[in-house]
Amino acid sequence: MTIKNSIRNIGIVAHVDAGKTTLTEQLLFQSGSSRILGSVDKGTTHTDSLDMEKQRGISVKAAETDLTYKGINVHVIDTPGHIDFSSEVERSIGVLDGAIVVLSSVEGVQPQTEVYFNALKELNTPSIFFINKLDRIGASPTKVISDMEKLLTSRLVPLQFVYEKNNVFIVNNIFDEVNYERKVLEINDEHFRKSLENIIDMLGDTNENILNQFFEGTLTLGMLKDEIVVQATKCEIYPVLYGTALKGEGIKDLLDGIIDYLPGPEDLDNSALSALVYKISHNKTLGKIAHIKIFSGSISTRDDILNVTSNKSDKVTMIKKVVNQKPIDVKSAYSSDLVMVSGLNCSAYDILGSKTHIPKLKTITTPLLTLRIYAKAKEDYIGLVDALTVLQEEDPLLNMLWVKEKKEIHLRIMGKIQIEYIEAILIERFNLEVTFGIPSVIYRETPIATVYGESRYTMPKPCWAIVEFLIEPLPKGSGVVYESLVRTEKVKIQYQREIEDNLDKILSQGIHGWPVTDLKITFIEGEDHVMHSRSGDFATSAAMGIMRGLNEIGTTLLEPIIKFRITVPENVGGRVLNDIIKMRGSFDTPLIHNNTFTIQGKMPVSTSLEYPGDLSKIASGKAIITTGFAGYEPCPLELGSSRERIGVNPLDRAKFILSVRNAL
């Protein structure tokens, strides 16, 4: 296997306000790739280009930039940290060869840190941890490491030892080029020696030779570092570095760490094309731009490229690549390149060429709220639908639903800051003024027990689609599993695919109007007809059969739950506990330290939507609350909510058949 050692494709991920964009600016500046050090506070960063990003000081979109250090071209994706924009992170994580996970040395491991690192770990993406903000009051790098070991991974290898002197943290490198030949047993310094022994123990779990060399007295610091490089690039360990990005401290060590501990991509230039669209943007002059990662093969301008997802081909009209922080035209691009392409009619998540080298993408984003959006001017409704269709190509999780007969537009969102973004972008890009309805929680449903669902769609002719399904509940978090046991002699493959392709739509509204999940649907019996079966018949029949089965057995309502950590002054701790109980929440034993009260637990989204604002008032602005999605839990119907069905219910057989035939 050949590696492109002169390239690094990395991402920077973190919980909001950990200092990620400031770190990106320092990497550009200290590598010598940028003459100007951008500032988040002044709105002058290289990667925050939207007005909202500059005004609020948060990243909304994943942004690409690049730097050159020690002859290595490092391509960087700076991702948003706020949970409302985690879909941007989800798409970016799938195209990385390595990552920097940033943590604040005060707040430590926060909910989104956990979510993002678990996704990186599942994708086997080599990662370096950077513990930032050592200069902040309350910084505790030792506690952060302890929390990381509990919540993230026990396979941490700090490459520096940190100690406090005169209320300032001093950081010393364990590995220095001048001491590579030094034998470990020759080191007498207590801090240094203890750090090395911990590293040796960790590496020895995977490679016993390291332990043998240590006990034999032949192990040098250089040999130890070489083994860290090997194990880090295999995700067997995770290096840890420290610093203060705002002051530019620890940046050079991190740059060295990127080169040493994050791998170059595999050279697959000569293989067939396999690429992923991880982002869509729009340019006033060039129109739609597909941001793609080429995993294998190459593309050139004028190439016809197959979109595997839509099964259509488009011609590449232009390719741009970020060089020296600016997009420049290139004629061709190759495996491992991150490029911007014009001419493709595609959406985020589309696969180009073939699926061969595309990694399995990790889902980390679940929109928890739904709302209606209204055009302020009635004549703008069609324009608004068109604009939202464009935004949905950029973020498919918006899941826009346009109910034409009611003039209703429904969106799915993560939170209130995303509403602000949608409102701002509609004015800025489309000159459309909108208002929003009150957000409501997205519930889900799951079947109560196993049931059969069947449908004989044979009248009125022409039609013929006989189906029977076994519907089984699955454990929490399983999603939807589909299997067919029907031979193609009974139901042709094109009709079987029709069922599978329409399953998401069929399950988008259950008995109570919410998406149905955590179930297995097995196609067990079926029949088509050589004369009467038509395209669409099996999707129609499957909808009627599955809904009949769900209606017969009933469904359990599921509500979204968030995990939280709240820190308030000790004197309002009791009030907070009462509030959590009222919100149907649960919590662990509170921690009281230095007159502050910290509580962790879980609570329903539906009861806690407005609580961050209430908490700020209760604690006179001295409250800190961090939240993250914890999953769905069963909820009594009287405590939850049903939703009016959009469109015709398949349970109303006659009306449903008329609707699919456009005969209503």
XYZ file of C-alpha atoms in Angstrom:
664
model
C 0.000 0.000 0.000
C 1.424 3.360 -1.076
C 0.798 6.420 1.105
C 0.826 10.049 -0.047
C 3.154 11.247 2.700
C 3.221 14.839 1.478
C -0.516 15.309 2.235
C -2.646 15.452 5.392
C -6.451 15.771 5.247
C -7.577 16.716 8.735
C -10.597 18.130 10.507
C -10.860 20.165 13.677
C -13.836 19.215 15.864
C -15.027 20.360 19.277
C -17.970 21.376 21.403
C -18.969 25.000 20.844
C -16.597 27.607 22.402
C -13.682 25.208 22.935
C -11.527 27.466 20.730
C -11.552 25.532 17.488
C -11.633 28.423 14.972
C -9.026 30.377 16.955
C -6.827 27.272 16.830
C -7.285 27.052 13.040
C -6.163 30.685 12.692
C -3.035 30.018 14.771
C -2.173 26.934 12.696
C -2.364 29.027 9.520
C -0.351 31.867 11.041
C 2.391 29.906 12.820
C 2.923 27.575 9.866
C 3.748 30.693 7.832
C 0.791 30.047 5.519
C -0.998 33.266 6.478
C 0.504 36.685 7.169
C -2.537 37.828 9.151
C -3.787 36.249 12.368
C -7.589 36.313 12.122
C -9.773 36.948 15.171
C -13.138 35.388 16.043
C -14.074 38.447 18.134
C -13.305 40.841 15.270
C -14.954 38.635 12.635
C -11.741 38.400 10.575
C -11.127 34.635 10.511
C -10.332 32.766 7.297
C -13.017 30.107 7.819
C -16.018 32.109 9.130
C -17.341 33.928 6.048
C -21.086 34.243 6.688
C -22.429 37.436 8.307
C -24.012 35.399 11.107
C -20.668 33.682 11.843
C -18.892 37.038 12.106
C -21.599 38.648 14.233
C -22.152 35.784 16.677
C -18.598 34.445 16.776
C -19.691 30.865 16.047
C -19.087 28.608 13.058
C -22.217 27.658 11.123
C -20.724 25.936 8.068
C -17.796 23.555 7.702
C -15.048 25.496 5.920
C -11.991 24.292 4.008
C -8.582 25.906 4.194
C -4.989 24.764 3.821
C -1.484 25.293 5.139
C 2.007 24.101 4.362
C 4.364 23.035 7.137
C 7.731 21.299 6.813
C 6.961 20.593 3.145
C 3.644 18.862 3.951
C 0.376 20.147 2.451
C -2.225 20.100 5.216
C -5.849 20.444 4.122
C -8.041 21.518 7.032
C -11.816 21.368 7.531
C -12.884 23.660 10.369
C -16.256 22.359 11.587
C -19.038 24.017 13.621
C -19.212 23.185 17.325
C -22.789 24.207 18.057
C -25.227 21.280 18.193
C -27.643 23.105 15.848
C -25.122 22.681 13.023
C -23.818 19.200 13.848
C -25.066 17.885 10.479
C -22.126 19.833 8.972
C -19.772 17.906 11.263
C -21.442 14.595 10.410
C -20.788 15.055 6.697
C -17.220 16.297 7.243
C -16.127 13.493 9.570
C -16.635 10.925 6.812
C -13.962 12.494 4.564
C -11.129 12.936 7.073
C -7.845 11.019 7.240
C -7.134 12.447 10.700
C -8.639 14.816 13.266
C -7.807 17.243 16.049
C -10.306 17.079 18.898
C -10.221 20.316 20.903
C -11.251 20.461 24.574
C -11.346 23.395 26.965
C -9.226 22.782 30.068
C -12.044 24.344 32.128
C -15.191 22.694 30.711
C -13.448 19.433 29.755
C -15.450 16.703 28.019
C -18.748 18.221 26.865
C -21.670 16.410 25.184
C -20.715 17.201 21.579
C -17.065 16.282 22.270
C -18.317 12.815 23.172
C -20.565 12.553 20.096
C -17.872 13.664 17.647
C -15.058 11.571 19.099
C -17.223 8.431 19.213
C -17.961 8.943 15.501
C -14.243 9.337 14.744
C -13.457 6.239 16.796
C -16.112 4.196 14.978
C -14.686 5.279 11.604
C -11.140 4.420 12.770
C -9.959 7.975 12.174
C -6.584 8.714 13.846
C -6.984 11.690 16.189
C -4.949 14.040 18.384
C -6.461 15.707 21.442
C -5.579 19.350 22.065
C -6.423 20.582 25.573
C -6.898 24.311 25.122
C -7.290 27.416 27.308
C -4.685 26.583 29.980
C -4.695 30.268 30.929
C -8.352 30.309 32.010
C -9.388 30.534 35.676
C -10.533 27.074 36.738
C -8.303 25.248 34.237
C -7.543 21.698 35.378
C -5.725 19.614 32.749
C -5.409 16.692 35.186
C -9.177 16.545 35.682
C -9.756 16.847 31.939
C -7.492 13.833 31.310
C -9.349 11.880 34.019
C -12.724 12.730 32.440
C -11.418 11.820 28.974
C -10.352 8.401 30.242
C -13.818 7.822 31.719
C -15.942 9.239 28.899
C -13.877 8.961 25.694
C -11.009 6.456 25.739
C -8.486 4.995 28.151
C -5.880 4.870 25.355
C -4.512 8.385 25.921
C -0.811 9.196 25.510
C 0.070 12.720 26.757
C 3.167 13.865 24.848
C 3.883 16.609 27.380
C 3.875 16.792 31.148
C 2.147 19.757 32.735
C 2.650 21.256 36.181
C 1.489 24.413 37.927
C 3.934 27.057 39.119
C 2.891 30.454 40.528
C -0.673 29.878 39.259
C 0.580 29.311 35.724
C 0.709 25.954 33.916
C 4.147 25.008 32.587
C 4.209 22.587 29.628
C 7.306 20.510 28.838
C 7.725 18.228 25.844
C 8.572 14.610 26.562
C 10.150 14.151 23.136
C 12.769 16.541 21.852
C 14.933 15.907 18.809
C 18.102 16.517 20.836
C 17.327 13.678 23.274
C 16.135 10.981 20.844
C 19.230 8.836 21.485
C 18.844 9.039 25.258
C 17.937 5.762 26.964
C 14.801 5.789 29.099
C 16.573 4.158 32.088
C 19.072 7.065 32.150
C 16.337 9.595 32.996
C 16.176 10.594 36.664
C 13.641 13.452 36.643
C 10.579 12.191 38.554
C 7.869 13.851 36.379
C 9.648 12.895 33.179
C 10.266 9.299 34.247
C 6.687 8.738 35.461
C 5.236 10.081 32.199
C 7.502 7.787 30.179
C 6.635 4.706 32.238
C 2.913 5.365 31.735
C 3.477 5.620 27.980
C 5.557 2.428 27.938
C 2.804 0.544 29.808
C 0.232 1.758 27.304
C 2.307 0.866 24.228
C 3.307 -2.455 25.763
C -0.322 -3.604 25.720
C -0.065 -3.799 21.935
C 3.672 -4.372 21.414
C 5.517 -6.434 24.050
C 8.864 -5.633 22.422
C 8.662 -2.137 23.916
C 8.455 -3.595 27.429
C 11.298 -6.030 26.714
C 13.527 -3.230 25.376
C 12.724 -1.107 28.440
C 13.685 -3.842 30.898
C 16.787 -4.679 28.869
C 17.860 -1.023 29.066
C 18.016 -0.557 25.283
C 14.858 1.522 24.822
C 15.583 5.092 23.671
C 13.235 8.068 23.480
C 13.493 7.947 19.686
C 12.387 4.298 19.626
C 9.501 5.167 21.942
C 8.340 8.011 19.707
C 8.536 5.788 16.605
C 6.200 3.289 18.303
C 3.768 6.082 19.245
C 3.657 7.084 15.566
C 2.860 3.485 14.532
C 0.122 2.980 17.129
C -1.404 6.456 16.704
C -1.889 6.012 12.957
C -3.604 2.665 13.666
C -5.955 4.283 16.250
C -4.498 2.057 18.973
C -3.612 5.179 21.005
C -4.514 8.887 20.961
C -1.766 11.497 21.527
C -2.587 14.467 23.797
C -1.090 17.973 23.573
C -1.714 21.168 25.578
C -1.791 24.891 24.876
C -3.611 28.213 24.740
C -4.693 28.956 21.168
C -5.634 32.566 21.889
C -2.020 33.301 22.909
C -0.498 31.042 20.263
C 0.966 28.678 22.891
C 1.429 25.006 21.964
C 0.700 25.582 18.271
C 4.114 24.598 16.893
C 3.975 21.354 18.893
C 0.520 20.658 17.455
C 1.764 21.337 13.916
C 4.558 18.820 14.512
C 1.979 16.407 15.920
C -0.181 16.690 12.774
C 2.813 15.772 10.618
C 4.043 12.977 12.916
C 0.921 11.314 14.285
C -1.772 11.773 11.643
C -1.332 9.642 8.512
C -1.122 10.596 4.884
C -3.895 9.211 2.634
C -3.625 6.035 0.604
C -2.576 6.515 -3.038
C -5.481 5.182 -5.129
C -5.004 7.409 -8.192
C -5.062 4.441 -10.569
C -8.306 2.908 -9.252
C -11.832 3.587 -10.498
C -13.481 6.815 -9.331
C -15.071 6.705 -5.890
C -16.028 10.086 -4.402
C -18.432 11.563 -1.842
C -20.279 14.895 -1.899
C -19.833 16.115 1.676
C -21.085 19.661 1.212
C -23.097 21.784 -1.214
C -22.611 25.537 -1.553
C -23.847 28.130 -4.021
C -21.949 30.850 -5.830
C -23.713 33.843 -7.413
C -21.730 33.396 -10.622
C -21.022 29.662 -10.770
C -24.282 28.357 -9.282
C -24.261 25.061 -7.380
C -20.866 23.829 -6.178
C -20.315 20.271 -4.979
C -17.568 19.897 -2.377
C -16.262 16.371 -2.830
C -13.613 14.079 -1.402
C -12.056 11.785 -4.001
C -11.350 8.478 -2.251
C -10.030 6.750 -5.375
C -9.419 7.479 -9.035
C -9.409 10.942 -10.576
C -11.645 13.492 -12.280
C -10.966 16.058 -14.987
C -12.960 18.886 -16.488
C -15.360 17.678 -19.198
C -15.569 14.195 -17.581
C -18.999 12.565 -17.433
C -19.474 11.338 -13.858
C -22.099 8.864 -12.667
C -24.031 9.924 -9.578
C -24.581 6.512 -7.958
C -27.282 7.899 -5.649
C -29.500 9.299 -8.424
C -28.238 6.931 -11.161
C -27.670 9.884 -13.506
C -24.525 11.257 -15.143
C -23.373 14.878 -15.336
C -20.460 16.628 -17.025
C -17.844 18.359 -14.874
C -17.554 21.966 -16.028
C -14.995 23.250 -13.522
C -12.797 22.010 -10.670
C -11.391 24.239 -7.958
C -8.987 23.389 -5.146
C -8.041 25.460 -2.108
C -4.381 26.524 -2.395
C -2.938 29.183 -0.073
C -6.437 29.684 1.402
C -7.909 30.579 -1.998
C -9.866 28.416 -4.477
C -7.955 28.094 -7.757
C -8.913 26.358 -11.016
C -7.329 22.968 -11.703
C -7.803 20.708 -14.724
C -7.715 17.428 -12.788
C -7.939 16.098 -9.230
C -6.875 12.773 -7.752
C -7.433 10.399 -4.851
C -7.377 12.123 -1.442
C -8.111 15.556 -2.964
C -10.796 17.785 -1.465
C -12.192 19.801 -4.366
C -15.101 21.996 -5.439
C -16.826 20.921 -8.632
C -19.354 22.702 -10.863
C -21.740 21.026 -13.290
C -23.076 18.259 -11.037
C -26.771 18.023 -10.178
C -26.340 16.496 -6.726
C -27.073 16.803 -3.019
C -25.004 16.338 0.122
C -24.260 12.634 0.824
C -24.406 11.663 -2.890
C -21.831 9.103 -4.030
C -20.021 9.577 -7.357
C -18.412 6.936 -9.566
C -18.817 3.893 -7.331
C -19.306 2.966 -3.660
C -16.114 0.887 -3.539
C -13.942 3.093 -1.306
C -16.634 5.152 0.446
C -16.544 4.622 4.238
C -19.757 3.828 6.092
C -20.962 7.221 7.255
C -21.786 7.642 10.926
C -25.117 9.269 11.816
C -24.613 11.685 14.710
C -27.354 14.233 14.013
C -31.036 13.844 14.878
C -33.327 16.844 14.308
C -35.533 17.026 17.414
C -37.916 19.846 16.473
C -40.395 20.503 13.696
C -41.972 23.819 12.764
C -43.864 25.619 10.051
C -42.316 28.406 8.030
C -44.405 31.125 6.376
C -43.626 33.645 3.654
C -44.507 37.165 4.837
C -45.824 37.960 1.354
C -48.374 35.448 -0.005
C -46.952 35.724 -3.519
C -43.566 34.484 -2.202
C -44.734 30.962 -1.256
C -43.560 29.255 -4.463
C -40.259 31.182 -4.260
C -39.879 30.065 -0.647
C -40.395 26.416 -1.589
C -37.752 26.781 -4.318
C -35.310 28.450 -1.897
C -35.832 25.761 0.768
C -35.332 23.081 -1.892
C -31.880 24.600 -2.505
C -31.136 24.699 1.251
C -32.241 21.080 1.569
C -29.680 20.062 -1.065
C -27.120 21.575 1.307
C -28.645 19.989 4.427
C -30.917 17.001 3.648
C -31.917 16.765 7.316
C -34.160 19.835 6.897
C -36.610 17.329 5.381
C -38.831 20.074 3.937
C -42.457 19.063 3.439
C -44.640 21.243 1.201
C -48.370 20.584 1.687
C -49.594 22.343 -1.430
C -53.324 22.151 -0.759
C -52.884 23.723 2.711
C -50.058 26.071 1.707
C -48.031 24.686 4.622
C -44.267 24.259 4.671
C -42.788 22.067 7.438
C -39.095 21.849 8.372
C -37.082 19.754 10.810
C -34.451 21.581 12.823
C -31.978 21.075 15.655
C -32.600 24.264 17.649
C -33.329 27.972 17.809
C -29.996 29.212 16.456
C -30.645 27.194 13.303
C -33.942 29.105 12.925
C -31.957 32.372 13.059
C -29.596 31.025 10.400
C -32.431 29.967 8.064
C -34.114 33.366 8.471
C -30.858 35.234 7.785
C -29.849 33.118 4.792
C -33.292 33.436 3.160
C -32.998 37.235 3.290
C -29.320 37.341 2.311
C -29.412 34.869 -0.590
C -33.030 34.826 -1.759
C -34.431 38.192 -0.630
C -37.296 36.398 1.145
C -38.772 37.497 4.472
C -40.301 34.727 6.578
C -41.865 34.009 9.935
C -41.902 30.759 11.881
C -44.454 28.830 13.876
C -43.732 27.619 17.398
C -41.296 24.653 17.313
C -42.725 21.348 18.502
C -40.891 18.190 19.472
C -40.491 15.356 16.953
C -41.753 12.172 18.589
C -41.346 8.693 17.141
C -43.309 5.461 17.240
C -42.409 1.791 17.467
C -44.672 -1.298 17.174
C -45.878 -2.727 20.495
C -45.480 -6.382 19.404
C -44.993 -8.645 16.377
C -47.732 -8.535 13.757
C -48.465 -9.436 10.133
C -49.556 -6.772 7.644
C -51.028 -7.716 4.275
C -52.624 -6.026 1.306
C -54.220 -7.330 -1.903
C -54.164 -4.403 -4.309
C -55.881 -5.973 -7.332
C -58.807 -3.623 -7.902
C -59.727 -1.348 -9.609
C -57.726 -2.438 -12.657
C -55.091 -1.879 -13.971
C -53.127 -2.905 -10.845
C -51.827 -6.037 -9.159
C -49.670 -6.082 -6.035
C -50.212 -8.702 -3.345
C -47.943 -8.307 -0.316
C -47.568 -9.698 3.190
C -45.056 -8.432 5.759
C -43.862 -9.630 9.134
C -43.435 -6.568 11.370
C -41.273 -7.046 14.480
C -40.190 -4.550 17.164
C -36.423 -4.199 17.647
C -34.304 -2.937 20.591
C -34.025 0.821 21.154
C -31.778 2.575 18.644
C -31.937 -0.184 16.010
C -33.617 1.980 13.378
C -35.369 0.305 10.441
C -34.244 -3.104 9.138
C -35.721 -4.538 5.928
C -35.411 -8.030 4.460
C -37.117 -9.835 1.576
C -37.727 -13.593 1.561
C -39.811 -13.455 -1.622
C -38.340 -15.054 -4.739
C -38.058 -12.933 -7.880
C -40.229 -15.492 -9.724
C -43.105 -14.386 -7.464
C -42.345 -10.629 -7.410
C -39.936 -9.176 -9.952
C -36.815 -7.475 -8.595
C -37.933 -4.054 -9.908
C -41.103 -4.269 -7.783
C -39.175 -5.492 -4.741
C -36.833 -2.517 -5.042
C -39.874 -0.272 -5.245
C -40.972 -1.466 -1.789
C -37.537 -0.926 -0.265
C -37.054 2.479 -1.915
C -40.394 3.713 -0.525
C -40.002 2.321 2.988
C -38.752 5.596 4.517
C -41.740 7.438 3.064
C -44.195 4.743 4.227
C -42.787 4.845 7.779
C -42.549 8.654 7.941
C -46.014 8.812 9.568
C -47.283 6.121 11.913
C -50.550 5.683 13.823
C -49.964 8.903 15.786
C -48.474 10.814 12.843
C -44.785 10.402 13.765
C -41.915 8.479 12.094
C -41.870 4.753 12.922
C -38.538 3.287 14.036
C -36.861 0.375 15.832
C -38.563 -2.353 13.809
C -37.795 -5.062 11.279
C -40.002 -5.469 8.236
C -39.706 -8.761 6.369
C -41.388 -9.203 2.981
C -42.570 -12.815 3.352
C -45.219 -13.342 0.646
C -46.098 -11.559 -2.573
C -47.349 -11.817 -6.104
C -47.163 -9.679 -9.225
C -49.053 -10.080 -12.495
C -47.520 -10.158 -15.940
C -50.364 -8.082 -17.414
C -51.796 -5.951 -14.628
C -48.838 -4.969 -12.383
C -47.665 -1.394 -12.933
C -44.864 0.779 -11.576
C -46.009 2.196 -8.238
C -48.432 -0.637 -7.417
C -46.127 -2.302 -4.894
C -45.295 0.980 -3.125
C -49.042 1.626 -2.793
C -49.828 -1.891 -1.597
C -46.871 -1.923 0.837
C -48.085 1.335 2.436
C -51.566 -0.130 2.960
C -50.247 -3.460 4.270
C -47.703 -2.033 6.697
C -50.093 0.576 8.084
C -52.784 -2.086 8.507
C -50.375 -4.185 10.568
C -49.257 -1.232 12.717
C -52.866 -0.200 13.297
C -53.810 -3.726 14.370
C -51.058 -4.074 16.985
C -50.653 -0.400 17.965
C -47.504 1.638 18.488
C -45.652 2.982 21.515
C -44.904 6.706 21.481
C -41.206 7.587 21.896
C -39.977 11.010 23.031
C -36.507 12.561 22.545
C -34.333 12.809 25.662
C -31.342 15.091 26.251
C -28.477 14.586 28.653
C -27.454 17.723 30.517
C -24.850 19.173 32.824
C -25.847 22.245 34.828
C -23.547 24.362 37.001
C -25.071 27.095 39.168
C -24.237 28.934 42.414
C -24.745 26.616 45.387
C -27.616 28.688 46.822
C -29.928 27.888 43.868
C -29.030 24.180 43.620
C -32.195 23.070 45.434
C -34.403 25.062 43.065
C -32.698 23.457 40.063
C -33.295 19.947 41.444
C -37.016 20.727 41.885
C -37.167 22.048 38.320
C -35.567 18.876 36.935
C -38.109 16.704 38.781
C -40.989 18.837 37.438
C -39.604 18.367 33.915
C -39.700 14.563 34.417
C -35.906 14.495 34.509
C -33.514 12.199 36.370
C -30.096 13.064 37.777
C -26.943 11.736 39.412
C -25.621 12.776 42.817
C -24.870 16.537 42.738
C -21.292 17.779 43.111
C -20.746 20.822 45.363
C -17.332 22.489 45.125
C -16.140 26.069 45.777
C -19.714 27.341 46.261
C -20.850 25.926 42.914
C -23.457 23.219 42.401
C -23.092 20.817 39.439
C -25.697 18.286 38.424
C -25.797 15.808 35.501
C -28.740 13.808 34.222
C -31.382 13.365 31.529
C -34.712 15.013 30.763
C -37.296 15.130 27.962
C -36.831 17.732 25.229
C -40.555 18.587 25.351
C -40.454 19.797 28.977
C -37.093 21.561 28.814
C -37.225 23.618 25.597
C -37.339 26.954 27.427
C -35.307 25.936 30.466
C -31.902 27.434 29.477
C -33.505 30.902 29.497
C -35.330 30.223 32.784
C -32.133 28.899 34.353
C -30.224 32.060 33.477
C -32.835 34.127 35.340
C -32.857 31.791 38.359
C -29.042 31.963 38.653
C -28.787 35.690 37.826
C -26.830 34.944 34.662
C -24.317 32.704 36.494
C -25.571 29.367 35.135
C -23.783 27.064 32.679
C -25.853 24.406 30.901
C -24.561 22.013 28.253
C -26.825 19.498 26.560
C -26.575 16.657 24.090
C -28.973 14.186 22.494
C -29.344 10.999 24.555
C -31.832 9.013 22.468
C -35.537 8.219 22.478
C -37.494 6.722 25.403
C -41.096 5.418 25.694
C -43.619 8.068 26.656
C -47.312 7.736 27.676
C -49.523 9.193 24.941
C -51.158 11.598 27.403
C -47.746 13.138 28.178
C -46.697 13.252 24.547
C -48.420 14.422 21.409
C -50.113 13.090 18.297
C -49.725 14.892 14.975
C -52.336 15.440 12.289
C -51.467 13.295 9.317
C -50.165 15.089 6.234
C -51.764 13.639 3.106
C -54.168 10.708 2.818
C -53.870 7.861 5.332
C -53.264 4.432 3.692
C -55.764 3.028 6.227
C -58.462 4.846 4.238
C -58.026 2.391 1.389
C -60.432 3.823 -1.214
C -59.340 7.428 -0.758
C -55.635 6.468 -0.639
C -55.875 4.591 -3.970
C -57.599 7.586 -5.560
C -54.878 9.906 -4.220
C -51.973 7.854 -5.610
C -53.783 7.775 -8.966
C -54.217 11.569 -8.815
C -57.979 11.049 -9.023
C -59.060 12.995 -5.931
